[in-house]
Short mmCIF file of C-alpha atoms and ligand atoms in Angstrom, two decimals:
data_model
loop_
_atom_site.label_atom_id
_atom_site.label_comp_id
_atom_site.label_asym_id
_atom_site.label_seq_id
_atom_site.Cartn_x
_atom_site.Cartn_y
_atom_site.Cartn_z
CA UNK A 777 -7.60 23.04 -7.33
CA UNK A 778 -4.89 20.58 -8.44
CA UNK A 779 -5.49 16.83 -8.25
CA UNK A 780 -3.35 16.18 -5.19
CA UNK A 781 -5.21 18.82 -3.13
CA UNK A 782 -8.55 17.58 -4.48
CA UNK A 783 -7.73 14.04 -3.31
CA UNK A 784 -6.53 15.31 0.08
CA UNK A 785 -9.84 17.11 0.61
CA UNK A 786 -11.84 14.04 -0.48
CA UNK A 787 -9.85 11.64 1.71
CA UNK A 788 -10.31 13.90 4.72
CA UNK A 789 -14.04 14.09 4.03
CA UNK A 790 -13.88 10.28 4.21
CA UNK A 791 -12.15 10.56 7.62
CA UNK A 792 -8.67 9.62 6.40
CA UNK A 793 -6.29 12.31 7.72
CA UNK A 794 -4.05 13.26 4.79
CA UNK A 795 -0.58 14.78 4.70
CA UNK A 796 1.08 16.23 1.61
CA UNK A 797 4.77 15.57 1.01
CA UNK A 798 6.75 17.33 -1.70
CA UNK A 799 9.05 14.34 -2.15
CA UNK A 800 9.93 10.91 -0.76
CA UNK A 801 12.34 12.30 1.84
CA UNK A 802 9.55 14.42 3.31
CA UNK A 803 7.15 11.44 3.12
CA UNK A 804 9.60 9.36 5.16
CA UNK A 805 9.90 12.16 7.74
CA UNK A 806 6.11 12.46 8.04
CA UNK A 807 5.72 8.70 8.56
CA UNK A 808 8.39 8.57 11.27
CA UNK A 809 6.73 11.48 13.06
CA UNK A 810 3.62 9.30 13.32
CA UNK A 811 5.28 6.20 14.78
CA UNK A 812 7.03 5.37 18.00
CA UNK A 813 9.96 3.07 18.82
CA UNK A 814 7.67 1.03 21.10
CA UNK A 815 5.08 0.43 18.36
CA UNK A 816 5.03 -2.95 16.66
CA UNK A 817 5.16 -2.11 12.96
CA UNK A 818 4.18 -4.22 9.97
CA UNK A 819 4.13 -3.49 6.26
CA UNK A 820 2.51 -4.79 3.13
CA UNK A 821 4.56 -5.51 0.03
CA UNK A 822 5.28 -2.04 -1.35
CA UNK A 823 7.80 -0.59 -3.76
CA UNK A 824 6.70 2.87 -2.61
CA UNK A 825 7.76 2.24 1.00
CA UNK A 826 11.16 1.04 -0.22
CA UNK A 827 11.58 4.00 -2.58
CA UNK A 828 10.92 6.33 0.37
CA UNK A 829 13.53 4.46 2.42
CA UNK A 830 10.96 3.66 5.08
CA UNK A 831 11.57 -0.07 5.51
CA UNK A 832 15.34 0.39 5.52
CA UNK A 833 15.08 3.08 8.21
CA UNK A 834 12.90 0.79 10.33
CA UNK A 835 15.66 -1.84 10.13
CA UNK A 836 18.60 0.54 10.55
CA UNK A 837 17.12 2.36 13.54
CA UNK A 838 16.02 -0.83 15.28
CA UNK A 839 12.31 -0.19 15.39
CA UNK A 840 10.05 -3.02 16.50
CA UNK A 841 9.68 -4.01 12.84
CA UNK A 842 7.83 -7.20 11.94
CA UNK A 843 9.97 -7.74 8.85
CA UNK A 844 8.82 -10.60 6.62
CA UNK A 845 11.11 -9.56 3.75
CA UNK A 846 14.30 -10.73 5.45
CA UNK A 847 15.96 -14.14 4.79
CA UNK A 848 13.67 -16.40 6.81
CA UNK A 849 11.90 -19.73 6.38
CA UNK A 850 8.36 -19.85 4.91
CA UNK A 851 7.11 -20.87 8.38
CA UNK A 852 8.77 -17.84 10.01
CA UNK A 853 7.37 -15.57 7.30
CA UNK A 854 3.87 -16.94 7.84
CA UNK A 855 4.18 -16.35 11.61
CA UNK A 856 5.24 -12.71 11.06
CA UNK A 857 2.40 -12.12 8.58
CA UNK A 858 -0.06 -13.33 11.22
CA UNK A 859 1.53 -11.12 13.92
CA UNK A 860 1.15 -8.11 11.62
CA UNK A 861 -2.62 -8.57 11.69
CA UNK A 862 -2.62 -7.30 15.27
CA UNK A 863 0.33 -4.89 15.20
CA UNK A 864 0.21 -1.25 16.35
CA UNK A 865 0.98 0.39 13.00
CA UNK A 866 0.57 -1.01 9.51
CA UNK A 867 2.32 0.75 6.61
CA UNK A 868 1.36 0.19 3.01
CA UNK A 869 0.73 1.93 -0.30
CA UNK A 870 -2.40 1.77 -2.45
CA UNK A 871 -2.80 0.56 -6.02
CA UNK A 872 -4.93 3.64 -6.74
CA UNK A 873 -6.68 6.51 -4.98
CA UNK A 874 -9.75 8.06 -6.60
CA UNK A 875 -10.45 11.77 -6.82
CA UNK A 876 -13.42 11.25 -4.50
CA UNK A 877 -11.24 9.78 -1.77
CA UNK A 878 -11.45 6.00 -2.10
CA UNK A 879 -8.52 3.59 -1.90
CA UNK A 880 -8.62 0.82 -4.52
CA UNK A 881 -6.49 -2.29 -4.05
CA UNK A 882 -6.13 -5.80 -5.44
CA UNK A 883 -4.27 -8.42 -3.41
CA UNK A 884 -3.02 -11.91 -4.06
CA UNK A 885 -2.72 -13.53 -0.63
CA UNK A 886 -4.89 -10.87 1.04
CA UNK A 887 -2.55 -10.16 3.98
CA UNK A 888 -2.12 -6.51 2.98
CA UNK A 889 -5.82 -5.79 2.65
CA UNK A 890 -6.74 -7.83 5.73
CA UNK A 891 -4.51 -5.51 7.78
CA UNK A 892 -5.98 -2.39 6.16
CA UNK A 893 -9.52 -3.57 6.88
CA UNK A 894 -9.12 -4.72 10.49
CA UNK A 895 -6.51 -5.45 13.14
CA UNK A 896 -3.66 -2.95 13.32
CA UNK A 897 -4.52 0.05 15.53
CA UNK A 898 -3.19 2.53 12.99
CA UNK A 899 -2.81 2.30 9.20
CA UNK A 900 -0.59 4.68 7.23
CA UNK A 901 -0.88 4.67 3.44
CA UNK A 902 1.94 6.27 1.43
CA UNK A 903 1.22 6.93 -2.25
CA UNK A 904 2.78 8.86 -5.12
CA UNK A 905 0.74 11.20 -7.34
CA UNK A 906 0.82 8.57 -10.13
CA UNK A 907 -1.67 6.54 -8.06
CA UNK A 908 -4.38 9.20 -8.39
CA UNK A 909 -7.21 8.18 -10.74
CA UNK A 910 -10.51 9.76 -11.70
CA UNK A 911 -12.83 7.07 -10.36
CA UNK A 912 -13.19 3.36 -9.58
CA UNK A 913 -13.45 2.46 -13.29
CA UNK A 914 -10.12 4.13 -13.97
CA UNK A 915 -8.70 2.44 -10.86
CA UNK A 916 -9.66 -0.96 -12.28
CA UNK A 917 -8.19 -0.04 -15.64
CA UNK A 918 -4.95 1.11 -14.03
CA UNK A 919 -4.76 -2.20 -12.17
CA UNK A 920 -5.45 -4.27 -15.29
CA UNK A 921 -3.08 -2.44 -17.63
CA UNK A 922 -0.30 -1.09 -15.40
CA UNK A 923 -0.02 -2.40 -11.82
CA UNK A 924 -0.79 -6.08 -12.36
CA UNK A 925 1.23 -6.58 -15.58
CA UNK A 926 4.27 -4.83 -14.07
CA UNK A 927 3.92 -6.65 -10.75
CA UNK A 928 3.71 -10.12 -12.32
CA UNK A 929 6.88 -9.37 -14.29
CA UNK A 930 8.63 -8.13 -11.15
CA UNK A 931 7.54 -11.24 -9.25
CA UNK A 932 8.38 -13.62 -12.12
CA UNK A 933 4.82 -14.93 -12.37
CA UNK A 934 3.61 -16.90 -15.33
CA UNK A 935 0.38 -15.10 -16.26
CA UNK A 936 -0.94 -13.88 -19.62
CA UNK A 937 -0.72 -10.20 -18.62
CA UNK A 938 3.05 -10.55 -18.16
CA UNK A 939 3.41 -10.99 -21.91
CA UNK A 940 0.41 -9.19 -23.44
CA UNK A 941 0.39 -6.26 -20.98
CA UNK A 942 -3.24 -6.31 -19.95
CA UNK A 943 -5.65 -8.43 -17.92
CA UNK A 944 -7.63 -11.30 -19.43
CA UNK A 945 -9.16 -12.44 -16.12
CA UNK A 946 -6.85 -15.45 -16.22
CA UNK A 947 -7.15 -18.89 -14.66
CA UNK A 948 -3.41 -19.13 -14.12
CA UNK A 949 -2.24 -20.74 -10.85
CA UNK A 950 0.09 -17.72 -10.65
CA UNK A 951 -2.82 -15.22 -10.73
CA UNK A 952 -2.11 -12.31 -8.37
CA UNK A 953 -5.60 -10.77 -8.47
CA UNK A 954 -7.64 -12.56 -5.83
CA UNK A 955 -9.13 -9.88 -3.57
CA UNK A 956 -10.45 -6.50 -4.72
CA UNK A 957 -10.96 -4.03 -1.87
CA UNK A 958 -12.42 -0.52 -1.91
CA UNK A 959 -11.72 1.48 1.24
CA UNK A 960 -14.19 4.31 1.55
CA UNK A 961 -15.59 6.46 4.36
CA UNK A 962 -13.93 5.43 7.63
CA UNK A 963 -14.51 5.88 11.31
CA UNK A 964 -12.15 8.77 12.21
CA UNK A 965 -8.61 8.26 13.46
CA UNK A 966 -7.42 4.90 12.16
CA UNK A 967 -6.29 5.39 8.55
CA UNK A 968 -3.94 8.20 7.49
CA UNK A 969 -2.61 8.90 4.01
CA UNK A 970 0.66 10.52 2.95
CA UNK A 971 0.31 11.81 -0.62
CA UNK A 972 3.65 12.41 -2.29
CA UNK A 973 4.10 14.88 -5.15
CA UNK A 974 6.33 12.41 -7.03
CA UNK A 975 5.79 9.21 -9.04
CA UNK A 976 6.32 6.23 -6.75
CA UNK A 977 5.65 2.50 -7.03
CA UNK A 978 3.65 0.85 -9.79
S1 SF4 B 526 -6.30 -11.72 -13.37
FE1 SF4 B 526 -4.51 -12.74 -14.31
S2 SF4 B 526 -4.30 -11.76 -16.32
FE2 SF4 B 526 -5.58 -10.44 -15.06
S3 SF4 B 526 -4.16 -8.95 -14.22
FE3 SF4 B 526 -4.47 -10.59 -12.70
S4 SF4 B 526 -2.80 -12.02 -13.05
FE4 SF4 B 526 -2.95 -10.71 -14.87
#
């Protein structure tokens, strides 16, 4: 069995309904088949969602999108982030997904993982095949050597990993690694995963 099917089987064993998409266009279609115009919809920060065109479609087609990434004041952004914690559908990606069906994520503020853990009625995770790792050790390694160093560069943060390319468990005020969350066996029906047979996000 290939990795993507192995992960699908493991996620479903952990009660996370999983859909396979051959590319980002199909992933976008699958996501929009799972949401409704009347749903309030929030997202975490995610390059994957943008690469799939999901956030742009939410804006263009006038969904009830709680969009914190628009030009708004810090106070307005904070208000939207709080509203997202009780929205109908939360969309996000995952830093890694293990072969045995666990989602591994590290957050800075914690808003993304708070919404995955509790609040929104439905959570949809969209992830490219590059996010698949063997186990939690490899997930941590991927975070420390790929996701975090690339994310700090993208976000213009002043942390050691931005220059040396790996984690040194820094004490920088700009540190983005503040909450490590492992999402494992769920109660059925809340979290779904769309696994995309393409490399997406970092
Ligand atoms: S803890 Fe600091 S050095 Fe390590 S990955 Fe996070 S931001 Fe980079």
